[in-house]
PDB file of C-alpha atoms and ligand atoms in Angstrom:
ATOM      1  CA  MET H   1    -100.900   9.415 -77.854  1.00  0.00           C
ATOM      2  CA  GLU H   2    -100.105  11.747 -80.435  1.00  0.00           C
ATOM      3  CA  LYS H   3     -99.619  15.604 -79.661  1.00  0.00           C
ATOM      4  CA  LYS H   4    -102.722  17.617 -80.271  1.00  0.00           C
ATOM      5  CA  GLY H   5    -102.514  20.861 -77.864  1.00  0.00           C
ATOM      6  CA  LEU H   6    -100.669  23.820 -78.059  1.00  0.00           C
ATOM      7  CA  LEU H   7     -97.998  24.587 -75.288  1.00  0.00           C
ATOM      8  CA  VAL H   8     -97.363  28.357 -75.057  1.00  0.00           C
ATOM      9  CA  SER H   9     -95.279  29.808 -72.025  1.00  0.00           C
ATOM     10  CA  LEU H  10     -95.026  33.334 -70.789  1.00  0.00           C
ATOM     11  CA  GLU H  11     -91.474  34.171 -69.691  1.00  0.00           C
ATOM     12  CA  GLY H  12     -89.807  37.417 -68.311  1.00  0.00           C
ATOM     13  CA  ILE H  13     -88.131  38.868 -65.403  1.00  0.00           C
ATOM     14  CA  ASP H  14     -90.329  39.645 -62.040  1.00  0.00           C
ATOM     15  CA  GLY H  15     -92.805  42.576 -62.500  1.00  0.00           C
ATOM     16  CA  SER H  16     -93.280  42.380 -66.376  1.00  0.00           C
ATOM     17  CA  GLY H  17     -96.752  41.743 -65.869  1.00  0.00           C
ATOM     18  CA  LYS H  18     -96.634  38.174 -67.144  1.00  0.00           C
ATOM     19  CA  SER H  19     -98.769  36.847 -64.657  1.00  0.00           C
ATOM     20  CA  LEU H  20    -101.771  39.295 -65.366  1.00  0.00           C
ATOM     21  CA  LEU H  21    -101.137  38.747 -69.287  1.00  0.00           C
ATOM     22  CA  ALA H  22    -101.899  34.874 -68.686  1.00  0.00           C
ATOM     23  CA  GLN H  23    -104.917  35.514 -66.980  1.00  0.00           C
ATOM     24  CA  ASN H  24    -106.075  38.270 -69.252  1.00  0.00           C
ATOM     25  CA  ILE H  25    -105.071  35.639 -72.240  1.00  0.00           C
ATOM     26  CA  PHE H  26    -106.949  32.569 -70.499  1.00  0.00           C
ATOM     27  CA  LYS H  27    -109.884  34.876 -70.095  1.00  0.00           C
ATOM     28  CA  LYS H  28    -110.307  35.826 -73.749  1.00  0.00           C
ATOM     29  CA  LEU H  29    -109.620  32.300 -75.103  1.00  0.00           C
ATOM     30  CA  THR H  30    -112.286  31.185 -73.015  1.00  0.00           C
ATOM     31  CA  GLU H  31    -114.753  33.951 -73.914  1.00  0.00           C
ATOM     32  CA  GLN H  32    -114.352  32.337 -77.679  1.00  0.00           C
ATOM     33  CA  ASN H  33    -114.873  28.778 -76.400  1.00  0.00           C
ATOM     34  CA  ILE H  34    -111.167  27.859 -77.041  1.00  0.00           C
ATOM     35  CA  PRO H  35    -110.306  25.158 -74.445  1.00  0.00           C
ATOM     36  CA  VAL H  36    -107.460  26.338 -72.648  1.00  0.00           C
ATOM     37  CA  VAL H  37    -105.467  25.364 -69.628  1.00  0.00           C
ATOM     38  CA  LEU H  38    -104.146  28.332 -67.345  1.00  0.00           C
ATOM     39  CA  THR H  39    -101.124  26.953 -65.395  1.00  0.00           C
ATOM     40  CA  LYS H  40     -97.750  28.118 -63.955  1.00  0.00           C
ATOM     41  CA  GLN H  41     -93.962  27.039 -62.825  1.00  0.00           C
ATOM     42  CA  PRO H  42     -93.328  26.742 -59.889  1.00  0.00           C
ATOM     43  CA  GLY H  43     -96.778  25.935 -58.440  1.00  0.00           C
ATOM     44  CA  GLY H  44     -99.148  24.476 -60.863  1.00  0.00           C
ATOM     45  CA  THR H  45     -99.287  20.861 -58.877  1.00  0.00           C
ATOM     46  CA  ASN H  46     -99.672  20.098 -55.189  1.00  0.00           C
ATOM     47  CA  LEU H  47     -96.105  19.215 -55.148  1.00  0.00           C
ATOM     48  CA  GLY H  48     -95.063  22.517 -56.919  1.00  0.00           C
ATOM     49  CA  LEU H  49     -97.189  24.642 -54.358  1.00  0.00           C
ATOM     50  CA  LYS H  50     -94.815  22.936 -51.794  1.00  0.00           C
ATOM     51  CA  LEU H  51     -91.706  23.545 -53.507  1.00  0.00           C
ATOM     52  CA  ARG H  52     -92.717  27.346 -54.250  1.00  0.00           C
ATOM     53  CA  GLN H  53     -93.208  28.228 -50.677  1.00  0.00           C
ATOM     54  CA  ILE H  54     -89.768  26.799 -49.967  1.00  0.00           C
ATOM     55  CA  LEU H  55     -88.426  28.875 -53.033  1.00  0.00           C
ATOM     56  CA  HIS H  56     -89.921  31.925 -51.780  1.00  0.00           C
ATOM     57  CA  GLU H  57     -89.426  31.804 -48.084  1.00  0.00           C
ATOM     58  CA  GLU H  58     -86.218  29.708 -47.471  1.00  0.00           C
ATOM     59  CA  LYS H  59     -83.479  30.746 -49.537  1.00  0.00           C
ATOM     60  CA  ASP H  60     -81.133  31.385 -46.596  1.00  0.00           C
ATOM     61  CA  ASN H  61     -81.358  27.377 -46.267  1.00  0.00           C
ATOM     62  CA  VAL H  62     -81.084  26.556 -49.986  1.00  0.00           C
ATOM     63  CA  CYS H  63     -78.034  26.641 -52.067  1.00  0.00           C
ATOM     64  CA  ASP H  64     -78.324  27.568 -55.420  1.00  0.00           C
ATOM     65  CA  LEU H  65     -77.619  24.360 -56.771  1.00  0.00           C
ATOM     66  CA  ALA H  66     -80.191  22.669 -54.700  1.00  0.00           C
ATOM     67  CA  GLU H  67     -82.414  25.952 -55.668  1.00  0.00           C
ATOM     68  CA  TYR H  68     -82.282  24.760 -59.121  1.00  0.00           C
ATOM     69  CA  PHE H  69     -83.256  21.306 -58.568  1.00  0.00           C
ATOM     70  CA  LEU H  70     -86.379  22.309 -56.684  1.00  0.00           C
ATOM     71  CA  PHE H  71     -87.295  24.306 -59.907  1.00  0.00           C
ATOM     72  CA  ALA H  72     -86.332  21.151 -61.782  1.00  0.00           C
ATOM     73  CA  ALA H  73     -88.410  18.713 -59.539  1.00  0.00           C
ATOM     74  CA  ASP H  74     -91.466  21.026 -60.062  1.00  0.00           C
ATOM     75  CA  ARG H  75     -91.326  20.936 -63.562  1.00  0.00           C
ATOM     76  CA  ALA H  76     -91.053  16.887 -63.709  1.00  0.00           C
ATOM     77  CA  GLN H  77     -94.202  16.743 -61.611  1.00  0.00           C
ATOM     78  CA  HIS H  78     -95.855  19.577 -63.632  1.00  0.00           C
ATOM     79  CA  ILE H  79     -95.014  18.432 -67.139  1.00  0.00           C
ATOM     80  CA  LYS H  80     -96.563  14.674 -65.854  1.00  0.00           C
ATOM     81  CA  ASP H  81     -99.737  16.006 -64.060  1.00  0.00           C
ATOM     82  CA  ILE H  82    -100.595  19.157 -66.125  1.00  0.00           C
ATOM     83  CA  ILE H  83     -98.930  19.246 -69.556  1.00  0.00           C
ATOM     84  CA  ILE H  84     -98.978  15.994 -70.787  1.00  0.00           C
ATOM     85  CA  PRO H  85    -102.760  15.244 -70.137  1.00  0.00           C
ATOM     86  CA  ALA H  86    -103.730  19.053 -71.482  1.00  0.00           C
ATOM     87  CA  LEU H  87    -101.596  18.458 -74.430  1.00  0.00           C
ATOM     88  CA  ASN H  88    -103.027  15.091 -75.460  1.00  0.00           C
ATOM     89  CA  SER H  89    -106.801  16.396 -74.884  1.00  0.00           C
ATOM     90  CA  GLY H  90    -106.007  19.048 -77.413  1.00  0.00           C
ATOM     91  CA  LYS H  91    -106.115  21.991 -74.934  1.00  0.00           C
ATOM     92  CA  ILE H  92    -103.998  25.412 -75.263  1.00  0.00           C
ATOM     93  CA  ILE H  93    -101.902  25.690 -72.341  1.00  0.00           C
ATOM     94  CA  ILE H  94    -100.671  28.777 -70.932  1.00  0.00           C
ATOM     95  CA  SER H  95     -97.840  28.412 -68.535  1.00  0.00           C
ATOM     96  CA  ASP H  96     -96.800  31.177 -66.552  1.00  0.00           C
ATOM     97  CA  ARG H  97     -92.997  30.261 -66.587  1.00  0.00           C
ATOM     98  CA  MET H  98     -91.242  27.136 -67.735  1.00  0.00           C
ATOM     99  CA  ALA H  99     -88.025  25.785 -68.297  1.00  0.00           C
ATOM    100  CA  ASP H 100     -86.408  29.241 -69.708  1.00  0.00           C
ATOM    101  CA  SER H 101     -86.747  30.702 -66.634  1.00  0.00           C
ATOM    102  CA  SER H 102     -84.319  28.291 -64.935  1.00  0.00           C
ATOM    103  CA  LEU H 103     -81.659  28.916 -67.699  1.00  0.00           C
ATOM    104  CA  ALA H 104     -82.366  32.705 -67.028  1.00  0.00           C
ATOM    105  CA  TYR H 105     -82.331  33.125 -63.536  1.00  0.00           C
ATOM    106  CA  GLN H 106     -80.278  29.868 -62.284  1.00  0.00           C
ATOM    107  CA  GLY H 107     -77.738  29.768 -65.315  1.00  0.00           C
ATOM    108  CA  TYR H 108     -77.206  33.372 -66.113  1.00  0.00           C
ATOM    109  CA  GLY H 109     -78.442  34.872 -62.809  1.00  0.00           C
ATOM    110  CA  ARG H 110     -76.830  32.430 -60.170  1.00  0.00           C
ATOM    111  CA  ASN H 111     -74.183  31.401 -62.495  1.00  0.00           C
ATOM    112  CA  LEU H 112     -75.002  27.360 -62.697  1.00  0.00           C
ATOM    113  CA  ASN H 113     -73.850  25.805 -65.401  1.00  0.00           C
ATOM    114  CA  ILE H 114     -75.875  26.508 -68.704  1.00  0.00           C
ATOM    115  CA  GLU H 115     -75.219  23.026 -70.320  1.00  0.00           C
ATOM    116  CA  ASN H 116     -76.323  21.042 -67.139  1.00  0.00           C
ATOM    117  CA  ILE H 117     -79.286  23.212 -66.547  1.00  0.00           C
ATOM    118  CA  LYS H 118     -80.237  22.612 -70.480  1.00  0.00           C
ATOM    119  CA  SER H 119     -79.640  18.634 -70.065  1.00  0.00           C
ATOM    120  CA  VAL H 120     -81.795  18.488 -66.604  1.00  0.00           C
ATOM    121  CA  ASN H 121     -84.412  20.758 -68.013  1.00  0.00           C
ATOM    122  CA  ASN H 122     -84.999  18.469 -71.096  1.00  0.00           C
ATOM    123  CA  TRP H 123     -85.506  15.340 -68.915  1.00  0.00           C
ATOM    124  CA  ALA H 124     -87.683  16.844 -66.219  1.00  0.00           C
ATOM    125  CA  MET H 125     -89.751  18.164 -69.540  1.00  0.00           C
ATOM    126  CA  GLN H 126     -89.523  14.747 -71.037  1.00  0.00           C
ATOM    127  CA  ASN H 127     -88.109  16.803 -74.085  1.00  0.00           C
ATOM    128  CA  ILE H 128     -91.453  18.407 -74.636  1.00  0.00           C
ATOM    129  CA  GLU H 129     -90.551  22.302 -75.548  1.00  0.00           C
ATOM    130  CA  PRO H 130     -93.181  25.372 -75.714  1.00  0.00           C
ATOM    131  CA  ASP H 131     -94.937  25.417 -79.321  1.00  0.00           C
ATOM    132  CA  LEU H 132     -94.774  29.412 -78.716  1.00  0.00           C
ATOM    133  CA  ILE H 133     -92.763  31.667 -75.945  1.00  0.00           C
ATOM    134  CA  LEU H 134     -94.020  35.079 -75.143  1.00  0.00           C
ATOM    135  CA  TYR H 135     -91.234  37.038 -73.721  1.00  0.00           C
ATOM    136  CA  ILE H 136     -92.258  40.379 -71.752  1.00  0.00           C
ATOM    137  CA  LYS H 137     -89.627  42.644 -72.225  1.00  0.00           C
ATOM    138  CA  ILE H 138     -89.189  45.140 -69.497  1.00  0.00           C
ATOM    139  CA  ASP H 139     -86.673  47.745 -68.187  1.00  0.00           C
ATOM    140  CA  ILE H 140     -85.462  46.774 -64.654  1.00  0.00           C
ATOM    141  CA  LYS H 141     -86.620  50.494 -62.866  1.00  0.00           C
ATOM    142  CA  THR H 142     -90.334  50.075 -64.354  1.00  0.00           C
ATOM    143  CA  ALA H 143     -90.270  46.394 -62.818  1.00  0.00           C
ATOM    144  CA  GLN H 144     -88.950  47.094 -59.499  1.00  0.00           C
ATOM    145  CA  ASP H 145     -91.680  50.045 -59.286  1.00  0.00           C
ATOM    146  CA  ARG H 146     -94.632  47.661 -60.385  1.00  0.00           C
ATOM    147  CA  ILE H 147     -93.518  45.276 -57.453  1.00  0.00           C
ATOM    148  CA  PHE H 148     -93.253  47.872 -54.859  1.00  0.00           C
ATOM    149  CA  LYS H 149     -96.408  49.306 -56.121  1.00  0.00           C
ATOM    150  CA  ARG H 150     -98.084  45.925 -55.350  1.00  0.00           C
ATOM    151  CA  ASN H 151     -97.473  46.367 -51.681  1.00  0.00           C
ATOM    152  CA  GLU H 152     -97.263  42.729 -51.085  1.00  0.00           C
ATOM    153  CA  SER H 153     -94.317  41.084 -48.783  1.00  0.00           C
ATOM    154  CA  LEU H 154     -91.291  40.563 -51.221  1.00  0.00           C
ATOM    155  CA  THR H 155     -90.364  36.800 -52.475  1.00  0.00           C
ATOM    156  CA  SER H 156     -86.561  36.151 -52.135  1.00  0.00           C
ATOM    157  CA  PHE H 157     -86.188  36.705 -55.572  1.00  0.00           C
ATOM    158  CA  GLU H 158     -87.916  40.061 -55.947  1.00  0.00           C
ATOM    159  CA  LYS H 159     -85.371  41.168 -53.288  1.00  0.00           C
ATOM    160  CA  GLU H 160     -82.459  40.558 -55.406  1.00  0.00           C
ATOM    161  CA  LYS H 161     -80.415  43.144 -56.288  1.00  0.00           C
ATOM    162  CA  THR H 162     -80.040  45.258 -59.606  1.00  0.00           C
ATOM    163  CA  GLU H 163     -77.019  43.233 -60.747  1.00  0.00           C
ATOM    164  CA  PHE H 164     -78.851  40.264 -60.578  1.00  0.00           C
ATOM    165  CA  TRP H 165     -81.686  41.309 -62.623  1.00  0.00           C
ATOM    166  CA  GLU H 166     -79.293  42.953 -65.357  1.00  0.00           C
ATOM    167  CA  LYS H 167     -77.921  39.308 -65.625  1.00  0.00           C
ATOM    168  CA  VAL H 168     -81.245  37.604 -66.159  1.00  0.00           C
ATOM    169  CA  ILE H 169     -82.136  40.177 -68.673  1.00  0.00           C
ATOM    170  CA  VAL H 170     -78.820  39.481 -70.489  1.00  0.00           C
ATOM    171  CA  GLY H 171     -79.715  35.743 -69.886  1.00  0.00           C
ATOM    172  CA  TYR H 172     -83.032  35.824 -71.672  1.00  0.00           C
ATOM    173  CA  GLU H 173     -81.964  38.253 -74.684  1.00  0.00           C
ATOM    174  CA  LYS H 174     -78.957  35.148 -75.664  1.00  0.00           C
ATOM    175  CA  ILE H 175     -81.232  32.429 -74.953  1.00  0.00           C
ATOM    176  CA  PHE H 176     -83.971  33.854 -77.154  1.00  0.00           C
ATOM    177  CA  LYS H 177     -81.682  35.401 -79.595  1.00  0.00           C
ATOM    178  CA  ASP H 178     -81.625  32.250 -82.270  1.00  0.00           C
ATOM    179  CA  ARG H 179     -84.874  30.623 -81.165  1.00  0.00           C
ATOM    180  CA  LYS H 180     -87.452  30.162 -83.539  1.00  0.00           C
ATOM    181  CA  ASN H 181     -90.726  29.991 -81.552  1.00  0.00           C
ATOM    182  CA  VAL H 182     -89.996  33.192 -79.616  1.00  0.00           C
ATOM    183  CA  ILE H 183     -92.160  36.344 -79.773  1.00  0.00           C
ATOM    184  CA  THR H 184     -90.932  39.352 -77.636  1.00  0.00           C
ATOM    185  CA  LEU H 185     -93.777  41.736 -76.077  1.00  0.00           C
ATOM    186  CA  ASP H 186     -92.956  45.357 -74.958  1.00  0.00           C
ATOM    187  CA  GLY H 187     -94.026  44.817 -71.384  1.00  0.00           C
ATOM    188  CA  THR H 188     -94.617  48.720 -70.877  1.00  0.00           C
ATOM    189  CA  LEU H 189     -97.693  48.419 -73.233  1.00  0.00           C
ATOM    190  CA  SER H 190    -101.191  48.636 -71.918  1.00  0.00           C
ATOM    191  CA  PRO H 191    -102.590  45.334 -70.470  1.00  0.00           C
ATOM    192  CA  GLU H 192    -105.286  45.194 -73.147  1.00  0.00           C
ATOM    193  CA  LYS H 193    -102.614  45.867 -75.904  1.00  0.00           C
ATOM    194  CA  LEU H 194    -100.546  42.953 -74.512  1.00  0.00           C
ATOM    195  CA  THR H 195    -103.680  40.478 -74.671  1.00  0.00           C
ATOM    196  CA  THR H 196    -104.529  41.331 -78.189  1.00  0.00           C
ATOM    197  CA  LEU H 197    -100.950  40.627 -79.378  1.00  0.00           C
ATOM    198  CA  ALA H 198    -100.686  37.557 -77.431  1.00  0.00           C
ATOM    199  CA  ILE H 199    -104.025  36.488 -78.775  1.00  0.00           C
ATOM    200  CA  THR H 200    -102.960  36.937 -82.187  1.00  0.00           C
ATOM    201  CA  GLU H 201     -99.736  35.171 -81.945  1.00  0.00           C
ATOM    202  CA  ILE H 202    -101.292  32.100 -80.269  1.00  0.00           C
ATOM    203  CA  ILE H 203    -104.027  32.181 -82.825  1.00  0.00           C
ATOM    204  CA  ASN H 204    -101.601  32.438 -85.844  1.00  0.00           C
ATOM    205  CA  LYS H 205     -99.955  29.087 -84.314  1.00  0.00           C
ATOM    206  CA  LEU H 206    -103.481  27.042 -84.219  1.00  0.00           C
TER     207      LEU H 206
HETATM  208  P1  LIG C 301     -93.939  33.854 -58.675  1.00  0.00           P
HETATM  209  O1  LIG C 301     -94.462  34.134 -57.360  1.00  0.00           O
HETATM  210  O2  LIG C 301     -94.605  32.640 -59.286  1.00  0.00           O
HETATM  211  O3  LIG C 301     -93.192  34.653 -59.339  1.00  0.00           O
HETATM  212  P2  LIG C 301     -93.621  35.388 -60.744  1.00  0.00           P
HETATM  213  O4  LIG C 301     -95.169  35.559 -60.943  1.00  0.00           O
HETATM  214  O5  LIG C 301     -92.643  36.094 -61.533  1.00  0.00           O
HETATM  215  O6  LIG C 301     -93.594  34.021 -61.746  1.00  0.00           O
HETATM  216  O7  LIG C 301     -91.998  33.081 -58.308  1.00  0.00           O
HETATM  217  C1  LIG C 301     -91.430  32.430 -59.314  1.00  0.00           C
HETATM  218  C2  LIG C 301     -89.982  32.757 -58.841  1.00  0.00           C
HETATM  219  O8  LIG C 301     -89.348  32.097 -59.455  1.00  0.00           O
HETATM  220  C3  LIG C 301     -89.911  34.282 -59.728  1.00  0.00           C
HETATM  221  O9  LIG C 301     -89.057  34.831 -59.085  1.00  0.00           O
HETATM  222  C4  LIG C 301     -88.917  33.239 -60.722  1.00  0.00           C
HETATM  223  C5  LIG C 301     -88.113  32.371 -60.062  1.00  0.00           C
HETATM  224  N1  LIG C 301     -87.691  31.011 -60.981  1.00  0.00           N
HETATM  225  C6  LIG C 301     -86.563  30.746 -61.078  1.00  0.00           C
HETATM  226  O10 LIG C 301     -85.674  31.316 -60.517  1.00  0.00           O
HETATM  227  N2  LIG C 301     -86.161  29.393 -62.171  1.00  0.00           N
HETATM  228  C7  LIG C 301     -87.310  29.056 -62.336  1.00  0.00           C
HETATM  229  O11 LIG C 301     -87.081  27.924 -63.126  1.00  0.00           O
HETATM  230  C8  LIG C 301     -88.693  29.447 -62.432  1.00  0.00           C
HETATM  231  C9  LIG C 301     -89.721  28.336 -63.261  1.00  0.00           C
HETATM  232  C10 LIG C 301     -88.752  30.522 -61.708  1.00  0.00           C
END
């Protein structure tokens, strides 16, 4: 079936404000009666929810390579169950993270082989790429302050040290440097301003 919808992914380090932005975009587009699906990796499917729990809570028992393959398994199921049907029915999909998170976190953050990740990512994604990537750029200190203020128990990723986040940020910058469909947004802007900027970019793509 011919692809009709629009796939938008949101990327950024933990604490960048991505998830709030995803929800706000969803609300605004829904108010305008634009058909939109809000989803996420990991955790957009039943399998993904189980994998997300392992990834968040059992890092001590999961080596870096296995961690990557759990994200890839989540990704494969997510593409099949959520992304392809929504694209085929002409919806806008807002996905809180997609394949680029694995490149940044497992590739650059954990030093796994970048070319192998690209190739398995493409396989898991059935060669579907986001039409638009919104990269929410933020400094590590602001992101960490936000995470600590949330007062929730920290995931295994949120417990990572500054050195890890530095590598992930460098990774994102490298991955997105020559990509045409990436818009970088300043994560220190107010949620309202970020939402307005994001909606403008999405509407431009329709
Ligand atoms: P989640 O609670 O969904 O965090 P966030 O709201 O920041 O997305 O947990 C997802 C965590 O998994 C997050 O720390 C980023 C990490 N992650 C990877 O390391 N690789 C990946 O491919 C993906 C999709 C996420």
